[in-house]
CSV table of C-alpha atoms in Angstrom, one decimal:
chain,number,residue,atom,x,y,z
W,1,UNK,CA,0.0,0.0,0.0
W,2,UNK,CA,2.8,2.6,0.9
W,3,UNK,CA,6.4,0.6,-0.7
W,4,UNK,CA,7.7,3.8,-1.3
W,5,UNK,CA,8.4,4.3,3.1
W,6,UNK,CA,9.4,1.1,3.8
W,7,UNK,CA,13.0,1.7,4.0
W,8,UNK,CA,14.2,4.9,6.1
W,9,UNK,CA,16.4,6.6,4.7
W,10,UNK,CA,19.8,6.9,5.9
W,11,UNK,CA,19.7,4.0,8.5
W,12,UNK,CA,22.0,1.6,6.8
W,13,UNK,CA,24.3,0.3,9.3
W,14,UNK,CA,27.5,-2.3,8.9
W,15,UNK,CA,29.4,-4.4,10.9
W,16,UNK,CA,31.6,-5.4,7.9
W,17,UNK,CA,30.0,-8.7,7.5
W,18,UNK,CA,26.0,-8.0,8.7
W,19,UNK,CA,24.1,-4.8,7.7
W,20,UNK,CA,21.2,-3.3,9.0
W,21,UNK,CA,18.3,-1.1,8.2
W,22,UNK,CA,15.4,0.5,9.6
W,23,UNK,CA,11.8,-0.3,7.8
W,24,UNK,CA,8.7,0.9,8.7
W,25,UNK,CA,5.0,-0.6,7.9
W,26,UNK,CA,3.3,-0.4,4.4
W,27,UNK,CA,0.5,0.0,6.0
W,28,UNK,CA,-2.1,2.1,7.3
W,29,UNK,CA,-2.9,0.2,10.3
W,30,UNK,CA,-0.8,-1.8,13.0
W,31,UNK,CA,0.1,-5.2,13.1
W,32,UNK,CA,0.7,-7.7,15.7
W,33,UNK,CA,4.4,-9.8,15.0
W,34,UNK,CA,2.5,-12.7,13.8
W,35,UNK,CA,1.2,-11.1,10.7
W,36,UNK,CA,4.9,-10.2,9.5
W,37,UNK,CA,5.3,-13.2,7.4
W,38,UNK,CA,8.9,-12.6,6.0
W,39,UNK,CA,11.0,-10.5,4.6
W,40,UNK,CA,14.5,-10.3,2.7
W,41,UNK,CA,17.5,-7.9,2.6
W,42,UNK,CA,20.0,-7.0,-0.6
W,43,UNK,CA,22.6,-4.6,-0.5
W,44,UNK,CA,24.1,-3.6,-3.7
W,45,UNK,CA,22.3,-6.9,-5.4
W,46,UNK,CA,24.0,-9.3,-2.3
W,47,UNK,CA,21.1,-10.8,-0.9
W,48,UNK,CA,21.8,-11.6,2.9
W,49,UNK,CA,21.0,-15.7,3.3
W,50,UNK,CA,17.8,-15.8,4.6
W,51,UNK,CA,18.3,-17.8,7.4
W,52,UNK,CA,20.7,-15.2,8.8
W,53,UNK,CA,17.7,-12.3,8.8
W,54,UNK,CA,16.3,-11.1,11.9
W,55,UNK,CA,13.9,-8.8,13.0
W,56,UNK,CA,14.2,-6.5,15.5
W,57,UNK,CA,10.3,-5.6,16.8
W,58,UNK,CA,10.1,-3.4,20.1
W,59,UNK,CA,13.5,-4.2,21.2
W,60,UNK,CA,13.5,-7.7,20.5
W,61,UNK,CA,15.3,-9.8,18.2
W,62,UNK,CA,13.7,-12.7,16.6
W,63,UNK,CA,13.8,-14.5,13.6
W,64,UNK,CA,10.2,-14.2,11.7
W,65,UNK,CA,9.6,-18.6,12.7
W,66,UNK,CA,9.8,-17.1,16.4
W,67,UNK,CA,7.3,-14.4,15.8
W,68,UNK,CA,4.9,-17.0,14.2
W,69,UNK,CA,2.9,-16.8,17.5
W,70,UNK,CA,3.2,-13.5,18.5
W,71,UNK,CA,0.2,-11.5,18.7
W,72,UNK,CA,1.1,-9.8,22.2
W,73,UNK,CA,3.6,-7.5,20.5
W,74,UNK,CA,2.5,-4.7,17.2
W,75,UNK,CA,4.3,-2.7,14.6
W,76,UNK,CA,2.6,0.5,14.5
W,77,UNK,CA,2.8,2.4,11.8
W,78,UNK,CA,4.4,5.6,13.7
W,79,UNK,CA,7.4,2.6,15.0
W,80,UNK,CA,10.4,1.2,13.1
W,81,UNK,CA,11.7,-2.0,13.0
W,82,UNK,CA,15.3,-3.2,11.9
W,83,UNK,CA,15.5,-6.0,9.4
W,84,UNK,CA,19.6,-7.2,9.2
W,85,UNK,CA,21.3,-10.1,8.1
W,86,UNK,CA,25.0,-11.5,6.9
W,87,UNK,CA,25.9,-9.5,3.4
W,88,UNK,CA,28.6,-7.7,3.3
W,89,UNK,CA,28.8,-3.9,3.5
W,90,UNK,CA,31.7,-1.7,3.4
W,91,UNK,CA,31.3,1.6,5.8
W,92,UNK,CA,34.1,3.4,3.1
W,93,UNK,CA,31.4,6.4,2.1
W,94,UNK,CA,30.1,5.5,-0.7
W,95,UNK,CA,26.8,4.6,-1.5
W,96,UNK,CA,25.0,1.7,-1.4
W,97,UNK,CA,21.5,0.3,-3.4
W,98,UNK,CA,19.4,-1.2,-0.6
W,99,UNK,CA,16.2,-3.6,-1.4
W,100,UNK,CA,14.1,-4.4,1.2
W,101,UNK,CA,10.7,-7.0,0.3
W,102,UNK,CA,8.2,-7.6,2.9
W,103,UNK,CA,5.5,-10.0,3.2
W,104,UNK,CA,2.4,-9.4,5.5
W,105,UNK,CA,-0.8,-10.6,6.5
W,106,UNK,CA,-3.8,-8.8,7.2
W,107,UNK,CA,-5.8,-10.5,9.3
W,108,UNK,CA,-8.9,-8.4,9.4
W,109,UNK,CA,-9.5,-8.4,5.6
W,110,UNK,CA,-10.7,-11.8,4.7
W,111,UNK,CA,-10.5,-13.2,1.5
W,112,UNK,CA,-12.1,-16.6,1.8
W,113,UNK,CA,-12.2,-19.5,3.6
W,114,UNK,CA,-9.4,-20.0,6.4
W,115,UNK,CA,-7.7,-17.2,4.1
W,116,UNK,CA,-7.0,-13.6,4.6
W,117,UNK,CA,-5.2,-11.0,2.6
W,118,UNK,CA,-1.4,-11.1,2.4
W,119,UNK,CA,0.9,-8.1,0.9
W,120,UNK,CA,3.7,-7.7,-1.0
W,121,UNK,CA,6.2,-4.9,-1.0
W,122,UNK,CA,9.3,-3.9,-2.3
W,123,UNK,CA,11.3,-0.8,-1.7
W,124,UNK,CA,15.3,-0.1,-3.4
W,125,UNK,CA,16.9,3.5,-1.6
W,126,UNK,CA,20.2,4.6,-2.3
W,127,UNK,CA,22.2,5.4,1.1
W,128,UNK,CA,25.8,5.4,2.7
W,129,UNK,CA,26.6,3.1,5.1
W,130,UNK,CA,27.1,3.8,9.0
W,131,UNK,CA,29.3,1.7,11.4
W,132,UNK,CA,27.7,-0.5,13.7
């Protein structure tokens, strides 16, 4: 619904080996942990493996299996969260093309049986990288 705010600009972080980045919801409502179904990380066309991503929701860092069952904590729309993983980043001042796809469920909009609406998003900014 809103792609082109998923990514905040200028959050890019590196340890070297693991980047970071801030992403906020595309969309209008908030969302308890459950309903973020997955997500995956590229910088400069390097995707990070995806069993390396994690989420970081509220303080807490979880892969997205471990927030499965989580409806006690949301992602409001006014709240980031930090999607990272292992791809390699250099922090050398130059910039850097980050993708970011998400993949969410919203449970209040059902589309059949047993079955309710899931989203798609993509969003590619162009940033420098901080050091972690």
């Amino acid at each position: 619904m809103i792609p082109d705010r998923i990514i905040e600009q200028g959050t890019l972080t590196t340890s070297g080996t693991r980047a970071a980045v801030d992403v906020r919801i595309p969309w209008y409502r908030a969302l308890p942990a459950s309903c973020i179904a997955g997500a995956s990380l590229s910088v400069d066309g390097v995707p990070a493996p995806a069993e390396t991503l994690r989420w970081e929701l509220n303080g807490r860092e979880r892969t997205f299996a471990e927030m499965a069952d989580d409806t006690e904590s949301w992602w409001f729309p006014l709240d980031s969260a930090v999607l990272s993983g292992d791809v390699p980043v250099a922090a050398d001042g130059g910039e850097h093309e980050v993708s970011v796809e998400l993949t969410l469920y919203i449970p209040y909009i059902v589309i059949g049986e047993n079955e309710v609406l899931h989203i798609e998003e993509h969003d590619t900014k162009t940033m420098k990288a901080a050091t972690a």
